[in-house]
PDB file of C-alpha atoms and ligand atoms in Angstrom:
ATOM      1  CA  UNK A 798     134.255   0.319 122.611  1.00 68.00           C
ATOM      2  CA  UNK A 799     132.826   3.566 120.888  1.00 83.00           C
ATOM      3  CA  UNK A 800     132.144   3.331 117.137  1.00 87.00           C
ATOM      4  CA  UNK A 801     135.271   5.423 115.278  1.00 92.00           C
ATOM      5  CA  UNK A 802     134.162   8.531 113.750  1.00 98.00           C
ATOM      6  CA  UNK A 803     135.402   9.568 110.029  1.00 98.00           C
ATOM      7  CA  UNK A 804     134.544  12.704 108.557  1.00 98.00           C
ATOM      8  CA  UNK A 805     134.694  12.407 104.974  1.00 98.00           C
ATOM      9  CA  UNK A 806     134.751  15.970 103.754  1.00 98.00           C
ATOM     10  CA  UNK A 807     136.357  19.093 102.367  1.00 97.00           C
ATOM     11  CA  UNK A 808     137.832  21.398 104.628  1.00 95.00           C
ATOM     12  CA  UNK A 809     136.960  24.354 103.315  1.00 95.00           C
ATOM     13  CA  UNK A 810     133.418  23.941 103.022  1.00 97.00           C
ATOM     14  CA  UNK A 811     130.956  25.304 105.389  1.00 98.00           C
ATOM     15  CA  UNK A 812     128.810  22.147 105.855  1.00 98.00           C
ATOM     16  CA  UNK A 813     132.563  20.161 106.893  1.00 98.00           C
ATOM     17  CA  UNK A 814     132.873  22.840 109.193  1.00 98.00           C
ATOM     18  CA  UNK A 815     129.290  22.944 111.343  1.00 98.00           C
ATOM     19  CA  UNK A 816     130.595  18.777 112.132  1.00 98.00           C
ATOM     20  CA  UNK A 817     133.900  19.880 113.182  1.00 98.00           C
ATOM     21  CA  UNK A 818     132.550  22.427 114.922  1.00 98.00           C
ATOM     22  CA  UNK A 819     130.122  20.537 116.604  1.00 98.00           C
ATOM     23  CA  UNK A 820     132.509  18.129 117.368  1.00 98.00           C
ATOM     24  CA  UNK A 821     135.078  20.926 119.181  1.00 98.00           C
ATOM     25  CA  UNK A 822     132.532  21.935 121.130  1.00 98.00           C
ATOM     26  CA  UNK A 823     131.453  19.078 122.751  1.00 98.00           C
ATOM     27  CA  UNK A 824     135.168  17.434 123.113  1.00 98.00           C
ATOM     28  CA  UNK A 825     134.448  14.184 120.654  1.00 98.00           C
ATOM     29  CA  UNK A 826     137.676  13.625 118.020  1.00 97.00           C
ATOM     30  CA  UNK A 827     137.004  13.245 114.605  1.00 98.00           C
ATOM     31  CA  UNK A 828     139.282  10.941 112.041  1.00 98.00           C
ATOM     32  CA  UNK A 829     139.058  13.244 108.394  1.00 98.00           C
ATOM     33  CA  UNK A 830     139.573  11.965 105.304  1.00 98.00           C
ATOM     34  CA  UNK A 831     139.799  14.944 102.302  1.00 98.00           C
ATOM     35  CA  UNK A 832     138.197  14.916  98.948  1.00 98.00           C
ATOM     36  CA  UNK A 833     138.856  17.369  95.818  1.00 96.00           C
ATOM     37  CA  UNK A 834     135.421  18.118  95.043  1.00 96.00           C
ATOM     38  CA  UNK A 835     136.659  20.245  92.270  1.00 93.00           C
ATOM     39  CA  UNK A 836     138.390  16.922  90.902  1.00 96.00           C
ATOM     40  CA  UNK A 837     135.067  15.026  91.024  1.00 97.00           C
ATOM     41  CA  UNK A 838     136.839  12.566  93.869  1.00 98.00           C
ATOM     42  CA  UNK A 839     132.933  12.393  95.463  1.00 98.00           C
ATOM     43  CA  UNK A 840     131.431  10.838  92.091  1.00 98.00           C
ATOM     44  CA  UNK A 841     133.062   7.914  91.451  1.00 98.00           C
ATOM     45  CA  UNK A 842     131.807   4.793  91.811  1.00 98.00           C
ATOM     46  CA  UNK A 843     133.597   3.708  94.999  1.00 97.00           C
ATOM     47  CA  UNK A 844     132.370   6.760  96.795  1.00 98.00           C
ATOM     48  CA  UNK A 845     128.587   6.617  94.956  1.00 98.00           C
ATOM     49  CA  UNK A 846     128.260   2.826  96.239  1.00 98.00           C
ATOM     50  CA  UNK A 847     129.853   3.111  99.753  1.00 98.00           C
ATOM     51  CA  UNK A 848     130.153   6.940 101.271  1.00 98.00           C
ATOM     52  CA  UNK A 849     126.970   8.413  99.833  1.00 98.00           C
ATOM     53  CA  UNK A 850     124.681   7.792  96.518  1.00 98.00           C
ATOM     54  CA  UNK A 851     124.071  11.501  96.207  1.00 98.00           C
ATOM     55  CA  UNK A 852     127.833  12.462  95.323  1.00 98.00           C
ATOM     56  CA  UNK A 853     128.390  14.839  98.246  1.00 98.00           C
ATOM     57  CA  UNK A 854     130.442  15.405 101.268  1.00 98.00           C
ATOM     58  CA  UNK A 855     129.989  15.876 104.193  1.00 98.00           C
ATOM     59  CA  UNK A 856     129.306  12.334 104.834  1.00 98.00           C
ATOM     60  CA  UNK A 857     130.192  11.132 109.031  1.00 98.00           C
ATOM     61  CA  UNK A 858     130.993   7.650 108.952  1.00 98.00           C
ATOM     62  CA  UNK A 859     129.748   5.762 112.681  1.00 98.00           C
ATOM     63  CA  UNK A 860     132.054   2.463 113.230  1.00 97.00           C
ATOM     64  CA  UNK A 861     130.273   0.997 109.493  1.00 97.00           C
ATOM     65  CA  UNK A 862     127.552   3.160 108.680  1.00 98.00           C
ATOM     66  CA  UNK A 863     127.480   6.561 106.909  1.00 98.00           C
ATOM     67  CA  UNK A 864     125.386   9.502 107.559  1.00 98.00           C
ATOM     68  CA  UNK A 865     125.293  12.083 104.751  1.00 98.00           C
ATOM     69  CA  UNK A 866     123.780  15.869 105.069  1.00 98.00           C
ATOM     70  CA  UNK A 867     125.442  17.983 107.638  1.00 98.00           C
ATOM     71  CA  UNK A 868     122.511  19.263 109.686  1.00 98.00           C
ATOM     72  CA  UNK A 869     121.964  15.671 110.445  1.00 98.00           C
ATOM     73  CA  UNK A 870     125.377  14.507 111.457  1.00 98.00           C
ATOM     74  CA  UNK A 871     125.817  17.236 114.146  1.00 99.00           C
ATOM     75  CA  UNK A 872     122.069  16.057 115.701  1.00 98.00           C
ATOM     76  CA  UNK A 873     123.695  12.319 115.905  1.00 98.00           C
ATOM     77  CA  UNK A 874     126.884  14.038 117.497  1.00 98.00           C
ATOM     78  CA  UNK A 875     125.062  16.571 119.749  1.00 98.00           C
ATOM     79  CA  UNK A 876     122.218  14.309 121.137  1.00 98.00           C
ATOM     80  CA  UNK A 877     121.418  14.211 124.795  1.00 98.00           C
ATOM     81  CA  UNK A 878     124.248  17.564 124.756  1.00 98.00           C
ATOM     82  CA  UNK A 879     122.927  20.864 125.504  1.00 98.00           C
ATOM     83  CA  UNK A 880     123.552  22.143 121.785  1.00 98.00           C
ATOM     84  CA  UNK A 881     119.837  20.431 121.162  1.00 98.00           C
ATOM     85  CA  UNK A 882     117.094  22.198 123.497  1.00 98.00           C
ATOM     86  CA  UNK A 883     114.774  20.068 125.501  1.00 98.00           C
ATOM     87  CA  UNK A 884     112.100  22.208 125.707  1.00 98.00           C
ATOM     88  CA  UNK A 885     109.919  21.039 123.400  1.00 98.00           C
ATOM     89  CA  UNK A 886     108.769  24.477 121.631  1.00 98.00           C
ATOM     90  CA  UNK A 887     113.077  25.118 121.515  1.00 98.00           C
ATOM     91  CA  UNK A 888     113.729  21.945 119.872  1.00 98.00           C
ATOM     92  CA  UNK A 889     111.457  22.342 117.051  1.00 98.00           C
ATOM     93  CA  UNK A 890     112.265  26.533 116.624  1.00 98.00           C
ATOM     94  CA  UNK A 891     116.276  24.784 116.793  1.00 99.00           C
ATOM     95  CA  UNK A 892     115.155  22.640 113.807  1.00 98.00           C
ATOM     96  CA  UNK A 893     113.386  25.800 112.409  1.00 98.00           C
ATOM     97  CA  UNK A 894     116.354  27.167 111.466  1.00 99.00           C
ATOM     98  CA  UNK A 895     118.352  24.411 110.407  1.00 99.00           C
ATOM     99  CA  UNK A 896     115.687  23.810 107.308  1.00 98.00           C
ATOM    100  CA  UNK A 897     116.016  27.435 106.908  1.00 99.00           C
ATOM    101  CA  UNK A 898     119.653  27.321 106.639  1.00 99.00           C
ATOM    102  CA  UNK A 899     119.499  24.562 104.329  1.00 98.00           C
ATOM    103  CA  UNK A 900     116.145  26.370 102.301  1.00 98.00           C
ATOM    104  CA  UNK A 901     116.927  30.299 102.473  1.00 98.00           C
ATOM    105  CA  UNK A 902     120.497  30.423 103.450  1.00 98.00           C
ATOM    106  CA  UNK A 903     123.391  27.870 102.338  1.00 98.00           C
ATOM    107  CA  UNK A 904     122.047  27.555  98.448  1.00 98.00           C
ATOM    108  CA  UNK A 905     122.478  31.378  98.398  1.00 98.00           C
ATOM    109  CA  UNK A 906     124.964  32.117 100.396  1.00 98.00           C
ATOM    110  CA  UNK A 907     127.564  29.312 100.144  1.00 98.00           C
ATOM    111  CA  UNK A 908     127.182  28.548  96.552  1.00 98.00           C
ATOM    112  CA  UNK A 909     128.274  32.034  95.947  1.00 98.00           C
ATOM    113  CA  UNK A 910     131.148  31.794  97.949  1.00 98.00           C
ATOM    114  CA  UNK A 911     132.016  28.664  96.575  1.00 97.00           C
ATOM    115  CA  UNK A 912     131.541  29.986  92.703  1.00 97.00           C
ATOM    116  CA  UNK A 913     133.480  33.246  93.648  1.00 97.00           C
ATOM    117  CA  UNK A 914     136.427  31.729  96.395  1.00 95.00           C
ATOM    118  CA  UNK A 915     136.888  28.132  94.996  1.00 93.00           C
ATOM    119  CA  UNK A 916     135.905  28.884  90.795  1.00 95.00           C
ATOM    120  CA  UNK A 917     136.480  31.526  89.831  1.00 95.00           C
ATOM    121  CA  UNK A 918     133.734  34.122  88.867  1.00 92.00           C
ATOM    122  CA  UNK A 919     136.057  34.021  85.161  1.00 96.00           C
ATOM    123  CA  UNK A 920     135.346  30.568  85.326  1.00 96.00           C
ATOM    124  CA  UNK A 921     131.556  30.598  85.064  1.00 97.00           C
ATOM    125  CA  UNK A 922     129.358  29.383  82.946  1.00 97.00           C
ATOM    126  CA  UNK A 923     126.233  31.331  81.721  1.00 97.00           C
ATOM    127  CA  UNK A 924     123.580  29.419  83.818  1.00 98.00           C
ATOM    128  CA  UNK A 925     125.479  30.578  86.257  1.00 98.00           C
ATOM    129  CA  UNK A 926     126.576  33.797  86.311  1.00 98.00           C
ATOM    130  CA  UNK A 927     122.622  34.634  85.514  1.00 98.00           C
ATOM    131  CA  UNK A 928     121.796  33.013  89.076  1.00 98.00           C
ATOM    132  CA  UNK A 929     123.778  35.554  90.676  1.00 98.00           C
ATOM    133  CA  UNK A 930     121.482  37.995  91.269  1.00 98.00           C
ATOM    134  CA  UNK A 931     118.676  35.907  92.516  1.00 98.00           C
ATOM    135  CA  UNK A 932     121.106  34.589  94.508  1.00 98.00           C
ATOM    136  CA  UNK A 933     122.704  37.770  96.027  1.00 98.00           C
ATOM    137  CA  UNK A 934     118.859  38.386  96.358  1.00 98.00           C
ATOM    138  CA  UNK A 935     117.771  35.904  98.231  1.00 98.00           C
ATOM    139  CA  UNK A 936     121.202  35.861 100.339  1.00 98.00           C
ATOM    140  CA  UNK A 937     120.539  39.250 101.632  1.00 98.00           C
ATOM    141  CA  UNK A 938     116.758  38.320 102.189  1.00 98.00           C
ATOM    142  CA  UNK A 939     118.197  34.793 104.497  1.00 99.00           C
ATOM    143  CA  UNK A 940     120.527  37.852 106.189  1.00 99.00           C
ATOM    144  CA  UNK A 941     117.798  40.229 107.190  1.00 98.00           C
ATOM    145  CA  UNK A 942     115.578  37.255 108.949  1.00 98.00           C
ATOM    146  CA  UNK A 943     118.286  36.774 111.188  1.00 99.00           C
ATOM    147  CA  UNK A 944     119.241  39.825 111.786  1.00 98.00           C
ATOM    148  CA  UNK A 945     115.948  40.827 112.900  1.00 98.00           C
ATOM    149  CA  UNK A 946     115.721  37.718 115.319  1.00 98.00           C
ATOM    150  CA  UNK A 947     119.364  38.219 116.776  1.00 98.00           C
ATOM    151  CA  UNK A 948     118.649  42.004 116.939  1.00 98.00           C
ATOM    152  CA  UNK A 949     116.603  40.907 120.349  1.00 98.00           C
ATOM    153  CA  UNK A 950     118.201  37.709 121.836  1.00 98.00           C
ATOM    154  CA  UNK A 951     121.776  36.341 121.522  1.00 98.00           C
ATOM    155  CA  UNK A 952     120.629  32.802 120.215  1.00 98.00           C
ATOM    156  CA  UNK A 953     118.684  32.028 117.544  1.00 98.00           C
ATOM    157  CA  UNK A 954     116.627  29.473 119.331  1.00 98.00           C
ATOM    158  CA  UNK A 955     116.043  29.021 123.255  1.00 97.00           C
ATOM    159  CA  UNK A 956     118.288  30.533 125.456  1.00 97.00           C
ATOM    160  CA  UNK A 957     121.565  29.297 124.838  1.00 98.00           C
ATOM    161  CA  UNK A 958     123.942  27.865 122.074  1.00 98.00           C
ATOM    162  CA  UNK A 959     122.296  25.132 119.708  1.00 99.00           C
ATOM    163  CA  UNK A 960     122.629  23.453 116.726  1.00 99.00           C
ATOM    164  CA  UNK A 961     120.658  26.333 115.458  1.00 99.00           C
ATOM    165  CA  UNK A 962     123.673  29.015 115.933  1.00 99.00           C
ATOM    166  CA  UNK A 963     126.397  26.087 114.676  1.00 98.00           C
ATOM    167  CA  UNK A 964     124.679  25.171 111.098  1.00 99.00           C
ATOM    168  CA  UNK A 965     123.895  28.889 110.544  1.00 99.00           C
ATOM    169  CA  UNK A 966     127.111  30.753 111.498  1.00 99.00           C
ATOM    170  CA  UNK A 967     129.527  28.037 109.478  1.00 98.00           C
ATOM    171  CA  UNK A 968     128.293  30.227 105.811  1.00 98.00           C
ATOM    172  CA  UNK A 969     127.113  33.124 107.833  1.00 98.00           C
ATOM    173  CA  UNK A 970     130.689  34.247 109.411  1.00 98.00           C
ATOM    174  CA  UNK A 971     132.454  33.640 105.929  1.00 98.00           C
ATOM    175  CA  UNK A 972     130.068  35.483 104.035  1.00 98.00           C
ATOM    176  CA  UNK A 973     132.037  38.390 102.321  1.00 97.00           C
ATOM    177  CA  UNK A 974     133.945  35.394 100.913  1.00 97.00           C
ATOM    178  CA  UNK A 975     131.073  34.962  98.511  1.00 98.00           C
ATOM    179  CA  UNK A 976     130.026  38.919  98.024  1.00 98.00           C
ATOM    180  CA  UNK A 977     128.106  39.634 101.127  1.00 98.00           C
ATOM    181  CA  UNK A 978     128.955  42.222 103.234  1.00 97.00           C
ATOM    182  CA  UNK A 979     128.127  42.028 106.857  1.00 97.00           C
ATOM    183  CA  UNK A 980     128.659  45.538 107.631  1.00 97.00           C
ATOM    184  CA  UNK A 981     124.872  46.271 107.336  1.00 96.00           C
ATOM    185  CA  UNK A 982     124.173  43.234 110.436  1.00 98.00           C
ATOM    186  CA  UNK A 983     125.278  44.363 113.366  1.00 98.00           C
ATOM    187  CA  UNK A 984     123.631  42.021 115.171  1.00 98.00           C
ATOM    188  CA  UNK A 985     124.481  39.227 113.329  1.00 98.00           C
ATOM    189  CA  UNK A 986     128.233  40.779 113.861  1.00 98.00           C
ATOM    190  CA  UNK A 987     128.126  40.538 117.351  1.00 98.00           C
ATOM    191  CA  UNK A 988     126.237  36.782 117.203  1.00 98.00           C
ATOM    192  CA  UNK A 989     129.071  35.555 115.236  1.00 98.00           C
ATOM    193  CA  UNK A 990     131.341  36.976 118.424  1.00 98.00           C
ATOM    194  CA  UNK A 991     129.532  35.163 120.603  1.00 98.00           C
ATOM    195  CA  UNK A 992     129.993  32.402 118.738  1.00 98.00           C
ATOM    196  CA  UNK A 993     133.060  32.472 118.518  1.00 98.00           C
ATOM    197  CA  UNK A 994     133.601  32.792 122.216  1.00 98.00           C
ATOM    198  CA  UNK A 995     131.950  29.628 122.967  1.00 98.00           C
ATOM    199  CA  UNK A 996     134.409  27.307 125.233  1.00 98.00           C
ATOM    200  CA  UNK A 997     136.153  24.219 122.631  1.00 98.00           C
ATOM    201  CA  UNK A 998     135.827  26.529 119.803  1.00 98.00           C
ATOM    202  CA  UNK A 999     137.898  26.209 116.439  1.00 98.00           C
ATOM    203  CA  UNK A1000     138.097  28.458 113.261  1.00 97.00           C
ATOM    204  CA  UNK A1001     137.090  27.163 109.905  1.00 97.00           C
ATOM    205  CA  UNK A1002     140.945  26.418 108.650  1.00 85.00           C
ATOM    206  CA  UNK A1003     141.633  24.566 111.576  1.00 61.00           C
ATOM    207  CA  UNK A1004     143.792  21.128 111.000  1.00 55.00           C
TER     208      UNK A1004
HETATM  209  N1  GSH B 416     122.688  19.451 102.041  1.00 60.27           N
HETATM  210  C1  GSH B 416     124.030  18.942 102.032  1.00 60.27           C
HETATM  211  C2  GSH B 416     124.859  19.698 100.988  1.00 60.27           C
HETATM  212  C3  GSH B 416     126.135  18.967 100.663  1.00 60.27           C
HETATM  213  C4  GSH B 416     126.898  19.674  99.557  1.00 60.27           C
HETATM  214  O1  GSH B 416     126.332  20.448  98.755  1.00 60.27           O
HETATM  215  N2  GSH B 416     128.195  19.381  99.487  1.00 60.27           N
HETATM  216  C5  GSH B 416     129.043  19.984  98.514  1.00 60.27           C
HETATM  217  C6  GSH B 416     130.220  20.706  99.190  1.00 60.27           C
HETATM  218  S1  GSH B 416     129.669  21.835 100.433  1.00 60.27           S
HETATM  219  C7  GSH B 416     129.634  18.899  97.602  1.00 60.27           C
HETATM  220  O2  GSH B 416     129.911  17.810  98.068  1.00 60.27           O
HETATM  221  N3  GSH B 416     129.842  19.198  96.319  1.00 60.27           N
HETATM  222  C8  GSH B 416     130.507  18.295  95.433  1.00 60.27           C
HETATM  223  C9  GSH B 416     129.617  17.784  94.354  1.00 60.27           C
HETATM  224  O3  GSH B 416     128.419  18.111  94.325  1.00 60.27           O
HETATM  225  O4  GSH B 416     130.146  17.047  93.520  1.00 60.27           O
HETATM  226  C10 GSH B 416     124.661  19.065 103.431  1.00 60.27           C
HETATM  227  O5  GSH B 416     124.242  19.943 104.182  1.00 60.27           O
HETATM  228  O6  GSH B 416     125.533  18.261 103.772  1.00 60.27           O
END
């Protein structure tokens, strides 16, 4: 028998959503299991010593073992699918933009969301209301690279869907949520339309 699969996460998070996404697409059911991250429910103890040491969801659990960081729980649910590219040059450029996403994109792009959708921009303190602009900065900077790759092909690696287009549209498609408006990437407009066209696929809110 297969090993059961528990997200442990918070649904409204981007990095949740790229698993369940994943998941969708390629027809595998998830168990979830919800944490208040704004109640500290991922640092205590229980969750330190068994889910994940470094205090963070998403976290997929395999039968008894736990594998934190989203970007690698959709490769252990996508491998051997066609989300990962065989061709050798297309699996690396796939990976290519994953570390981007995680470098460039989601520390820019989601943690404004989450400051302004989730805190509260009130609710700020001074450390970080200064990061803003560096981080509207740098957002808009993580935009434009795409942009100017999707302005020429509809994936952003190979030639079809990959864990490439997953990890990078969950912040991307929700980005006015944190201040950036995606008016000025058209092609990144239509990308997210293709996206969401693919066959299995479910919106962010989904239960
Ligand atoms: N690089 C990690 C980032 C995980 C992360 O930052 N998780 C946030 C929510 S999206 C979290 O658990 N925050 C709660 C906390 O830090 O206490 C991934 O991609 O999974």
């Amino acid at each position: 028998m297969a090993d059961a699969l528990i997200l442990h996460e918070y649904s409204d998070s981007g990095n949740c959503f790229k698993i369940r996404l994943t998941a969708a697409l390629l027809g595998v059911a998830l168990e979830r299991r919800e944490y208040d991250i704004q109640k500290g429910e991922t640092r205590t103890e229980h969750f330190l010593t068994t889910v994940n040491a470094n205090g963070r969801i998403p976290v997929l659990q395999i039968g008894g073992r736990f594998l934190p960081e989203s970007n690698a729980a959709c490769c252990w649910l996508a491998h051997g699918s066609a989300l990962i590219p065989t061709d050798r040059f297309d699996h690396a450029d796939m990976l290519r933009w994953m570390f981007f996403e995680q470098y460039n994109h989601e520390p820019n792009i989601a943690t404004l969301r989450f400051w302004r959708r989730m805190v509260g921009e009130d609710r700020l303190d001074s450390v970080q209301r200064a990061a803003i602009p560096a981080k509207e900065g740098a957002g808009h900077a993580a935009l434009a690279v795409m942009e100017r790759q999707l302005e020429t092909r509809d994936w952003l690696a190979g030639d079809a869907a990959s864990l490439a287009d997953i990890c990078l549209f969950a912040y991307s498609h929700v980005a006015h949520q944190g201040g950036f408006d995606l008016d000025a990437y058209p092609a990144i407009q239509a990308w997210v339309g293709r996206v969401t066209a693919l066959p299995g696929f479910v919106p962010i809110d989904h239960r």
